[in-house]
Tab-separated table of C-alpha atoms and ligand atoms in Angstrom:
chain	number	residue	atom	x	y	z
J	1	MET	CA	122.930	-54.265	53.572
J	2	SER	CA	119.377	-53.036	53.934
J	3	GLU	CA	116.384	-55.241	53.078
J	4	GLY	CA	115.982	-55.768	49.318
J	5	GLN	CA	119.291	-54.184	48.332
J	6	PRO	CA	122.003	-56.396	46.876
J	7	LEU	CA	125.137	-56.898	48.957
J	8	PHE	CA	127.277	-55.611	46.066
J	9	PRO	CA	126.125	-52.526	44.138
J	10	GLU	CA	127.811	-53.765	40.934
J	11	PRO	CA	127.884	-57.341	39.593
J	12	LEU	CA	130.830	-59.479	40.640
J	13	HIS	CA	131.560	-61.788	37.709
J	14	VAL	CA	133.240	-65.152	37.468
J	15	GLY	CA	135.830	-64.643	34.751
J	16	ARG	CA	136.522	-60.910	35.069
J	17	PRO	CA	139.677	-60.534	32.953
J	18	ASN	CA	143.062	-60.022	34.554
J	19	ILE	CA	145.187	-57.224	33.139
J	20	GLY	CA	148.986	-57.219	33.181
J	21	ASP	CA	151.239	-54.156	32.862
J	22	ARG	CA	149.149	-51.588	30.926
J	23	GLU	CA	152.204	-49.597	29.805
J	24	ALA	CA	153.847	-52.709	28.390
J	25	PHE	CA	150.647	-53.579	26.527
J	26	LEU	CA	150.140	-50.064	25.155
J	27	SER	CA	153.744	-49.859	24.063
J	28	ARG	CA	153.340	-53.117	22.117
J	29	VAL	CA	150.167	-51.758	20.513
J	30	GLY	CA	151.997	-48.535	19.607
J	31	SER	CA	154.769	-50.392	17.820
J	32	MET	CA	152.212	-52.599	16.102
J	33	LEU	CA	150.480	-49.490	14.715
J	34	ASP	CA	153.825	-48.086	13.596
J	35	ARG	CA	154.586	-51.338	11.738
J	36	ARG	CA	151.124	-51.511	10.146
J	37	TRP	CA	151.255	-55.270	10.560
J	38	PHE	CA	148.058	-56.404	12.269
J	39	THR	CA	147.635	-60.117	11.591
J	40	ASN	CA	148.940	-63.017	9.423
J	41	ASN	CA	151.758	-64.382	11.566
J	42	GLY	CA	153.165	-61.017	12.610
J	43	PRO	CA	156.166	-60.498	14.903
J	44	LEU	CA	154.096	-60.333	18.107
J	45	VAL	CA	152.359	-63.622	17.298
J	46	GLN	CA	155.717	-65.238	16.595
J	47	GLN	CA	157.144	-63.876	19.844
J	48	PHE	CA	154.074	-65.073	21.741
J	49	GLU	CA	154.411	-68.550	20.238
J	50	HIS	CA	158.089	-68.790	21.204
J	51	SER	CA	157.427	-67.483	24.704
J	52	VAL	CA	154.582	-69.946	25.325
J	53	ALA	CA	156.598	-72.889	23.953
J	54	ASP	CA	159.601	-71.919	26.121
J	55	PHE	CA	157.445	-71.399	29.200
J	56	ILE	CA	155.919	-74.870	28.884
J	57	GLY	CA	158.935	-76.667	27.488
J	58	VAL	CA	157.378	-77.925	24.228
J	59	LYS	CA	158.759	-77.705	20.708
J	60	HIS	CA	155.834	-75.980	19.011
J	61	CYS	CA	153.112	-73.520	19.856
J	62	VAL	CA	150.701	-72.701	17.027
J	63	ALA	CA	148.645	-69.668	18.055
J	64	MET	CA	145.042	-69.397	16.874
J	65	CYS	CA	142.087	-67.029	17.082
J	66	ASN	CA	140.406	-69.023	19.892
J	67	ALA	CA	140.503	-72.476	21.465
J	68	THR	CA	137.367	-73.720	19.722
J	69	VAL	CA	138.908	-73.189	16.285
J	70	ALA	CA	142.186	-74.584	17.646
J	71	LEU	CA	140.348	-77.769	18.695
J	72	GLU	CA	138.760	-77.996	15.249
J	73	ILE	CA	142.064	-77.533	13.447
J	74	ALA	CA	143.901	-79.948	15.749
J	75	SER	CA	141.288	-82.647	15.281
J	76	GLN	CA	141.438	-82.211	11.485
J	77	ALA	CA	145.221	-82.314	11.550
J	78	LEU	CA	145.168	-85.486	13.653
J	79	GLY	CA	142.738	-87.073	11.191
J	80	LEU	CA	139.973	-87.644	13.734
J	81	SER	CA	136.749	-89.043	12.276
J	82	GLY	CA	133.798	-91.251	13.191
J	83	GLU	CA	133.566	-91.184	16.987
J	84	VAL	CA	135.754	-89.408	19.493
J	85	ILE	CA	135.391	-89.954	23.240
J	86	VAL	CA	135.116	-86.790	25.344
J	87	PRO	CA	133.939	-86.064	28.883
J	88	ALA	CA	130.368	-84.805	29.219
J	89	PHE	CA	131.523	-82.556	32.061
J	90	THR	CA	133.200	-79.789	30.089
J	91	PHE	CA	132.410	-76.490	28.405
J	92	VAL	CA	130.328	-77.315	25.344
J	93	ALA	CA	133.072	-76.099	22.970
J	94	THR	CA	134.964	-79.384	23.464
J	95	ALA	CA	132.044	-81.314	21.986
J	96	HIS	CA	130.964	-78.687	19.455
J	97	ALA	CA	134.442	-78.521	17.911
J	98	LEU	CA	134.029	-82.181	16.924
J	99	GLN	CA	130.347	-82.266	16.048
J	100	TRP	CA	130.730	-79.141	13.893
J	101	GLN	CA	132.976	-81.233	11.634
J	102	GLY	CA	130.660	-84.233	11.535
J	103	ILE	CA	132.657	-86.170	14.137
J	104	THR	CA	130.460	-87.690	16.869
J	105	PRO	CA	131.507	-86.759	20.406
J	106	VAL	CA	130.796	-89.813	22.547
J	107	PHE	CA	130.289	-88.688	26.122
J	108	ALA	CA	132.199	-90.446	28.871
J	109	ASP	CA	131.635	-90.161	32.600
J	110	ILE	CA	134.091	-88.529	34.983
J	111	ASP	CA	136.023	-89.347	38.114
J	112	PRO	CA	134.188	-87.947	41.173
J	113	GLY	CA	137.441	-86.825	42.802
J	114	THR	CA	139.115	-84.979	39.932
J	115	HIS	CA	136.071	-84.170	37.728
J	116	ASN	CA	138.192	-85.399	34.804
J	117	ILE	CA	137.324	-88.036	32.222
J	118	ASP	CA	137.269	-91.528	33.748
J	119	PRO	CA	139.521	-93.924	31.787
J	120	ASN	CA	137.268	-96.876	32.747
J	121	SER	CA	134.294	-95.124	31.218
J	122	VAL	CA	136.380	-94.349	28.125
J	123	GLU	CA	137.360	-97.976	27.658
J	124	ARG	CA	133.742	-99.101	27.736
J	125	LEU	CA	132.882	-96.667	24.925
J	126	ILE	CA	135.579	-97.669	22.432
J	127	THR	CA	134.107	-99.128	19.227
J	128	PRO	CA	135.516	-99.836	15.758
J	129	ARG	CA	134.384	-96.290	14.829
J	130	THR	CA	136.438	-94.614	17.570
J	131	SER	CA	139.372	-92.606	16.234
J	132	GLY	CA	140.469	-90.667	19.297
J	133	ILE	CA	140.099	-89.476	22.878
J	134	VAL	CA	139.938	-85.845	23.952
J	135	GLY	CA	140.660	-85.429	27.664
J	136	VAL	CA	139.903	-82.113	29.372
J	137	HIS	CA	142.028	-80.906	32.291
J	138	VAL	CA	139.012	-79.516	34.126
J	139	TRP	CA	139.822	-76.674	36.562
J	140	GLY	CA	143.467	-77.117	35.486
J	141	ARG	CA	143.798	-80.450	37.277
J	142	ALA	CA	145.620	-82.924	35.064
J	143	CYS	CA	143.819	-85.889	33.510
J	144	ASP	CA	145.049	-89.405	34.215
J	145	ASP	CA	147.411	-89.271	31.254
J	146	ALA	CA	149.088	-92.609	31.980
J	147	ALA	CA	145.774	-94.484	31.779
J	148	LEU	CA	144.512	-92.551	28.738
J	149	ALA	CA	147.819	-92.921	26.870
J	150	HIS	CA	147.735	-96.661	27.601
J	151	LEU	CA	144.219	-96.939	26.154
J	152	ALA	CA	145.126	-94.843	23.122
J	153	LYS	CA	148.138	-97.022	22.389
J	154	LYS	CA	146.266	-100.280	22.960
J	155	HIS	CA	143.444	-99.322	20.577
J	156	GLY	CA	145.439	-97.270	18.050
J	157	LEU	CA	143.702	-93.992	18.912
J	158	LYS	CA	144.836	-90.380	18.806
J	159	LEU	CA	144.972	-88.606	22.163
J	160	MET	CA	144.431	-84.875	22.416
J	161	TYR	CA	143.876	-82.707	25.488
J	162	ASP	CA	141.658	-79.691	25.890
J	163	ALA	CA	143.853	-77.694	28.260
J	164	ALA	CA	141.693	-74.555	28.080
J	165	HIS	CA	141.811	-74.148	31.887
J	166	ALA	CA	145.314	-75.376	32.448
J	167	PHE	CA	147.894	-72.767	31.525
J	168	GLY	CA	150.564	-72.777	34.249
J	169	CYS	CA	149.246	-76.037	35.731
J	170	SER	CA	151.207	-79.263	36.004
J	171	SER	CA	150.582	-82.975	36.240
J	172	HIS	CA	151.618	-84.963	39.317
J	173	ASN	CA	155.221	-85.332	38.136
J	174	GLY	CA	155.548	-81.539	38.122
J	175	ARG	CA	155.722	-81.246	34.318
J	176	LEU	CA	153.721	-78.320	33.012
J	177	ILE	CA	150.639	-79.282	31.041
J	178	GLY	CA	151.248	-78.844	27.316
J	179	GLY	CA	153.426	-81.793	26.375
J	180	LEU	CA	150.919	-84.603	26.873
J	181	GLY	CA	149.188	-86.712	24.208
J	182	ASP	CA	149.558	-85.904	20.517
J	183	CYS	CA	148.834	-82.258	21.258
J	184	GLU	CA	147.157	-79.982	23.789
J	185	VAL	CA	144.918	-76.955	23.253
J	186	PHE	CA	144.936	-73.824	25.416
J	187	SER	CA	142.351	-71.060	25.535
J	188	PHE	CA	143.419	-67.455	26.031
J	189	HIS	CA	139.859	-66.114	26.146
J	190	ALA	CA	139.312	-62.980	28.243
J	191	THR	CA	137.963	-65.084	31.108
J	192	LYS	CA	140.914	-67.465	31.164
J	193	PHE	CA	143.949	-67.395	33.436
J	194	LEU	CA	146.224	-66.245	30.597
J	195	ASN	CA	144.228	-63.891	28.436
J	196	SER	CA	144.818	-62.455	24.990
J	197	PHE	CA	141.249	-60.995	24.686
J	198	GLU	CA	140.349	-63.920	22.403
J	199	GLY	CA	142.891	-66.568	21.544
J	200	GLY	CA	144.023	-70.134	21.715
J	201	ALA	CA	146.943	-72.321	20.768
J	202	VAL	CA	147.835	-75.893	20.008
J	203	VAL	CA	151.088	-77.036	21.559
J	204	THR	CA	152.884	-80.189	20.507
J	205	ASN	CA	156.259	-81.874	20.200
J	206	ASN	CA	155.272	-83.303	16.808
J	207	ASP	CA	157.013	-81.351	13.997
J	208	ALA	CA	154.814	-82.617	11.157
J	209	LEU	CA	151.604	-81.961	13.078
J	210	ALA	CA	152.684	-78.400	13.911
J	211	GLU	CA	153.573	-77.743	10.279
J	212	LYS	CA	150.197	-79.024	9.095
J	213	MET	CA	148.318	-76.857	11.611
J	214	ARG	CA	150.268	-73.762	10.535
J	215	LEU	CA	149.023	-74.347	6.995
J	216	MET	CA	145.485	-75.135	8.094
J	217	ARG	CA	145.081	-71.995	10.198
J	218	ASN	CA	145.943	-69.866	7.120
J	219	PHE	CA	143.722	-71.342	4.363
J	220	GLY	CA	146.438	-73.863	3.492
J	221	PHE	CA	148.758	-71.210	1.995
J	222	LEU	CA	152.391	-72.287	1.703
J	223	ASP	CA	153.538	-68.950	0.249
J	224	PHE	CA	152.020	-66.011	-1.633
J	225	ASP	CA	150.243	-68.094	-4.252
J	226	ARG	CA	150.390	-71.801	-3.462
J	227	VAL	CA	147.584	-73.436	-1.523
J	228	VAL	CA	148.764	-76.910	-0.558
J	229	HIS	CA	146.198	-77.874	2.052
J	230	LEU	CA	142.584	-77.361	3.013
J	231	GLY	CA	142.315	-74.703	5.662
J	232	VAL	CA	140.347	-72.009	7.416
J	233	ASN	CA	141.088	-68.651	8.980
J	234	GLY	CA	142.309	-69.570	12.448
J	235	LYS	CA	144.949	-66.863	12.831
J	236	MET	CA	145.676	-64.912	15.984
J	237	THR	CA	145.857	-61.136	15.529
J	238	GLU	CA	148.781	-58.972	16.622
J	239	ILE	CA	146.782	-57.060	19.208
J	240	CYS	CA	145.750	-60.355	20.804
J	241	ALA	CA	149.375	-61.484	20.866
J	242	ALA	CA	150.316	-58.139	22.487
J	243	MET	CA	147.829	-58.865	25.261
J	244	GLY	CA	148.975	-62.487	25.503
J	245	LEU	CA	152.622	-61.493	25.865
J	246	THR	CA	151.721	-58.918	28.502
J	247	SER	CA	149.652	-61.477	30.433
J	248	LEU	CA	152.482	-63.981	30.206
J	249	GLU	CA	154.800	-61.538	31.960
J	250	SER	CA	152.361	-61.454	34.909
J	251	VAL	CA	151.809	-65.183	35.336
J	252	ALA	CA	153.566	-65.443	38.720
J	253	ASP	CA	151.716	-62.405	40.151
J	254	LEU	CA	148.355	-63.639	38.890
J	255	ILE	CA	148.856	-67.102	40.359
J	256	ALA	CA	149.770	-65.489	43.687
J	257	ILE	CA	146.561	-63.395	43.677
J	258	ASN	CA	144.382	-66.355	42.713
J	259	ARG	CA	146.018	-68.552	45.346
J	260	ARG	CA	145.558	-65.902	48.031
J	261	ASN	CA	141.872	-65.681	47.074
J	262	TYR	CA	141.429	-69.444	47.021
J	263	LEU	CA	142.944	-69.780	50.512
J	264	ALA	CA	140.729	-66.948	51.784
J	265	TYR	CA	137.595	-68.682	50.468
J	266	GLN	CA	138.805	-71.938	51.988
J	267	SER	CA	139.386	-70.506	55.444
J	268	ASN	CA	136.194	-68.386	55.420
J	269	LEU	CA	134.003	-71.332	54.408
J	270	ARG	CA	135.655	-73.916	56.664
J	271	GLY	CA	133.143	-75.711	58.860
J	272	THR	CA	130.088	-74.730	56.782
J	273	PRO	CA	128.048	-77.954	56.587
J	274	GLY	CA	127.937	-79.495	53.118
J	275	ILE	CA	130.093	-76.788	51.540
J	276	ALA	CA	133.641	-77.621	50.410
J	277	LEU	CA	136.084	-76.208	47.912
J	278	ILE	CA	137.681	-78.642	45.492
J	279	ASP	CA	141.312	-79.352	46.366
J	280	TYR	CA	144.349	-78.551	44.331
J	281	PRO	CA	146.837	-81.306	45.243
J	282	PRO	CA	150.172	-79.999	46.559
J	283	THR	CA	151.991	-82.288	44.111
J	284	GLU	CA	150.481	-80.401	41.128
J	285	ALA	CA	150.951	-76.759	40.177
J	286	ASN	CA	147.674	-74.922	39.581
J	287	ASN	CA	146.717	-71.416	38.485
J	288	TYR	CA	143.760	-71.318	40.963
J	289	GLN	CA	141.627	-69.651	38.294
J	290	TYR	CA	138.562	-71.583	39.426
J	291	VAL	CA	137.178	-71.397	42.958
J	292	VAL	CA	134.865	-74.389	42.791
J	293	VAL	CA	132.425	-75.062	45.615
J	294	GLN	CA	130.845	-78.490	45.927
J	295	VAL	CA	127.497	-78.462	47.652
J	296	ASP	CA	126.737	-81.849	49.197
J	297	PRO	CA	122.944	-82.310	49.295
J	298	ALA	CA	123.263	-84.890	52.093
J	299	LEU	CA	124.922	-82.387	54.434
J	300	CYS	CA	123.971	-78.916	53.241
J	301	PRO	CA	120.474	-77.745	54.279
J	302	VAL	CA	120.224	-75.516	51.218
J	303	GLY	CA	120.456	-76.629	47.598
J	304	ARG	CA	123.054	-75.458	45.089
J	305	ASP	CA	120.462	-73.765	42.855
J	306	GLU	CA	118.945	-71.858	45.771
J	307	LEU	CA	122.418	-70.709	46.819
J	308	VAL	CA	123.177	-69.528	43.283
J	309	ARG	CA	119.850	-67.651	43.100
J	310	HIS	CA	120.547	-65.916	46.397
J	311	LEU	CA	124.089	-65.016	45.347
J	312	HIS	CA	122.797	-63.592	42.057
J	313	ALA	CA	120.197	-61.535	43.916
J	314	ASN	CA	123.165	-60.003	45.731
J	315	ASN	CA	125.092	-59.328	42.513
J	316	ILE	CA	127.499	-62.241	42.989
J	317	LEU	CA	127.186	-63.980	39.649
J	318	ALA	CA	128.266	-67.501	40.662
J	319	ARG	CA	128.271	-69.989	37.773
J	320	LYS	CA	126.992	-73.567	37.546
J	321	TYR	CA	129.825	-74.798	35.290
J	322	PHE	CA	129.282	-77.294	33.551
J	323	TRP	CA	125.630	-77.952	34.237
J	324	PRO	CA	123.793	-79.959	32.930
J	325	GLY	CA	126.657	-81.769	31.160
J	326	CYS	CA	127.041	-81.708	27.371
J	327	HIS	CA	125.070	-84.956	27.000
J	328	ARG	CA	122.012	-83.182	28.423
J	329	MET	CA	122.252	-80.178	26.103
J	330	GLU	CA	119.621	-79.817	23.434
J	331	PRO	CA	121.689	-80.411	20.295
J	332	TYR	CA	123.153	-83.596	21.726
J	333	ILE	CA	119.852	-84.900	23.069
J	334	THR	CA	118.523	-84.560	19.531
J	335	LEU	CA	121.602	-86.018	17.881
J	336	GLN	CA	122.189	-88.862	20.333
J	337	PRO	CA	118.866	-90.042	21.719
J	338	ASN	CA	120.353	-93.213	23.172
J	339	ALA	CA	122.536	-94.973	25.657
J	340	TRP	CA	125.005	-92.245	26.502
J	341	ARG	CA	122.440	-90.150	28.318
J	342	HIS	CA	122.814	-91.409	31.883
J	343	LEU	CA	126.216	-90.513	33.289
J	344	PRO	CA	125.762	-90.752	37.053
J	345	VAL	CA	128.943	-89.047	38.225
J	346	THR	CA	128.705	-86.221	35.688
J	347	GLU	CA	125.101	-85.607	36.671
J	348	ARG	CA	125.839	-85.629	40.400
J	349	VAL	CA	128.822	-83.295	40.058
J	350	ALA	CA	126.992	-80.948	37.664
J	351	GLN	CA	124.102	-80.680	40.165
J	352	GLY	CA	126.395	-79.778	43.047
J	353	VAL	CA	129.056	-77.444	41.727
J	354	MET	CA	129.193	-73.660	41.717
J	355	VAL	CA	132.094	-71.423	40.751
J	356	LEU	CA	132.765	-68.188	42.639
J	357	PRO	CA	134.454	-64.959	41.489
J	358	THR	CA	138.202	-64.600	41.823
J	359	GLY	CA	141.128	-62.891	40.111
J	360	GLN	CA	142.639	-59.447	40.287
J	361	SER	CA	139.320	-57.629	40.635
J	362	VAL	CA	138.210	-59.562	43.739
J	363	GLY	CA	139.584	-58.457	47.127
J	364	LEU	CA	139.740	-60.190	50.489
J	365	ASP	CA	136.880	-58.040	51.820
J	366	ASP	CA	134.723	-59.150	48.890
J	367	ILE	CA	135.537	-62.775	49.655
J	368	ALA	CA	134.713	-62.358	53.349
J	369	ALA	CA	131.363	-60.799	52.370
J	370	ILE	CA	130.544	-63.546	49.837
J	371	CYS	CA	131.396	-66.278	52.338
J	372	GLY	CA	129.445	-64.485	55.073
J	373	LEU	CA	126.387	-64.515	52.842
J	374	ILE	CA	126.775	-68.228	52.087
J	375	LYS	CA	127.252	-69.087	55.769
J	376	THR	CA	124.237	-67.005	56.817
J	377	MET	CA	122.085	-68.681	54.220
J	378	VAL	CA	123.176	-72.155	55.305
J	379	ALA	CA	122.608	-71.289	58.991
J	380	HIS	CA	119.102	-69.895	58.275
J	381	ALA	CA	118.199	-72.980	56.260
J	382	ALA	CA	119.448	-75.261	59.049
J	383	ALA	CA	117.230	-73.405	61.532
J	384	ARG	CA	114.104	-73.703	59.339
Q	401	T4K	N1	137.309	-75.912	26.266
Q	401	T4K	C1	137.026	-75.610	27.547
Q	401	T4K	C2	137.179	-76.656	28.596
Q	401	T4K	C3	136.585	-74.319	27.881
Q	401	T4K	O1	136.276	-74.024	29.167
Q	401	T4K	C4	136.451	-73.359	26.864
Q	401	T4K	C5	135.966	-72.032	27.174
Q	401	T4K	C6	136.790	-73.718	25.540
Q	401	T4K	C7	137.214	-75.018	25.285
Q	401	T4K	C8	136.676	-72.755	24.401
Q	401	T4K	O2	137.624	-71.711	24.511
Q	401	T4K	P1	137.461	-70.401	23.569
Q	401	T4K	O3	137.027	-70.826	22.217
Q	401	T4K	O4	136.447	-69.499	24.261
Q	401	T4K	O5	138.857	-69.811	23.560
Q	401	T4K	C9	133.101	-68.608	29.489
Q	401	T4K	C10	134.081	-68.299	28.382
Q	401	T4K	O6	133.487	-67.497	27.376
Q	401	T4K	C11	134.636	-69.547	27.754
Q	401	T4K	O7	135.780	-69.165	27.021
Q	401	T4K	C12	135.046	-70.539	28.819
Q	401	T4K	N2	135.502	-71.774	28.304
Q	401	T4K	C13	133.905	-70.827	29.760
Q	401	T4K	C14	134.286	-71.760	30.859
Q	401	T4K	O8	133.489	-69.607	30.347
Q	401	T4K	P2	130.506	-68.225	29.610
Q	401	T4K	O9	129.467	-68.398	28.578
Q	401	T4K	O10	130.302	-68.853	30.893
Q	401	T4K	O11	130.732	-66.749	30.001
Q	401	T4K	P3	131.154	-65.395	29.346
Q	401	T4K	O12	132.077	-65.551	28.201
Q	401	T4K	O13	129.919	-64.654	29.125
Q	401	T4K	O14	131.987	-64.737	30.533
Q	401	T4K	C15	131.719	-64.963	31.915
Q	401	T4K	C16	131.637	-63.650	32.673
Q	401	T4K	O15	132.883	-62.992	32.621
Q	401	T4K	C17	130.632	-62.695	32.120
Q	401	T4K	O16	129.405	-62.871	32.758
Q	401	T4K	C18	131.218	-61.342	32.413
Q	401	T4K	C19	132.678	-61.591	32.602
Q	401	T4K	N3	133.440	-60.983	31.527
Q	401	T4K	C20	133.485	-61.621	30.327
Q	401	T4K	C21	134.191	-61.064	29.295
Q	401	T4K	C22	134.251	-61.745	27.962
Q	401	T4K	C23	134.048	-59.778	31.738
Q	401	T4K	O17	133.957	-59.219	32.838
Q	401	T4K	N4	134.770	-59.236	30.718
Q	401	T4K	C24	134.874	-59.820	29.502
Q	401	T4K	O18	135.552	-59.289	28.612
Q	401	T4K	O19	131.850	-68.822	28.941
């Protein structure tokens, strides 16, 4: 690398999509064109739904156009209203899906170890207006379902999970995420572990809830003419299902690549002061889609933001997910100018986290170069 030139000639993104077997995908697209059936619960969507439900071991998978709409439809179907408790440390879609419908997302703090919603914080926020809790399995690590389910039962609340990151991940008892709470919502966005270009799904073991969501995602149509429910257009298209099915066939390979990359980052960065990757506990399955570095300001001589700037200057587009926390985002500052603002753990974690590129398009040489850059920067800062 000569002075002033970036280490990588082309940007290295966090969230570069993974692609399964191209021939299998193109063949599905070919038969879709032959059928002239492009959307509205077509055969590929139905196959995708069955395959996802079987993979996870749940009764129902209701595929949707994206996870944000899936969260909106699920919260309507569950009858959420008033206030719903969510973590502030999440992608803003979790909160927006509620607020968009006039439901107030009440922001809870997180556990510093798991980065997931802290049940103690949740309990303190329950009021007579609370109708539900939405936990988020951040980085695919499972929420403390036992504690959240206990709270939900005790206070008569609905419990839903945003499992956008968590396809192929399990909780501590080894059960794949998807069967917890009243329902769980996956994202199949291009940047997600399992991608269908755009897409999402609600999975549940509740027959009546699944039935209601099927109506709601299709304007409430029961058949050709009868509209029996309020609804929107939340349908997944056939081409998205074709991609989803193809991705599903590659799950084991993609986990292996992500895990290889994660271990390479871990060994390359070992011993760098104040720099540590978050752990994925051996008792839980994970898809390793997120390589999350925690920068400890007490030990690292260079700050997270300076590291990110330097990485960007070298075409490594590290991300500061989920800075600054939803509670510090403009719409919510305006809407909730009160007590929920100071969430110490969320703020500390959001100040210290950066996510690095992984997936199929990132090789071991790339990882060695990225880690080399980080280590050099830390060493130079220590010598200043
Ligand atoms: N709940 C949670 C907890 C979530 O994390 C998300 C989404 C949702 C709900 C909502 O799910 P969806 O409604 O989207 O199904 C990205 C994703 O867009 C977003 O889906 C995801 N979370 C979030 C964590 O990351 P951004 O704004 O950071 O980045 P974006 O979409 O610009 O993509 C990141 C990078 O990936 C780009 O800089 C370039 C690269 N990229 C992206 C796309 C779309 C590609 O190389 N190719 C592509 O096709 O949100």
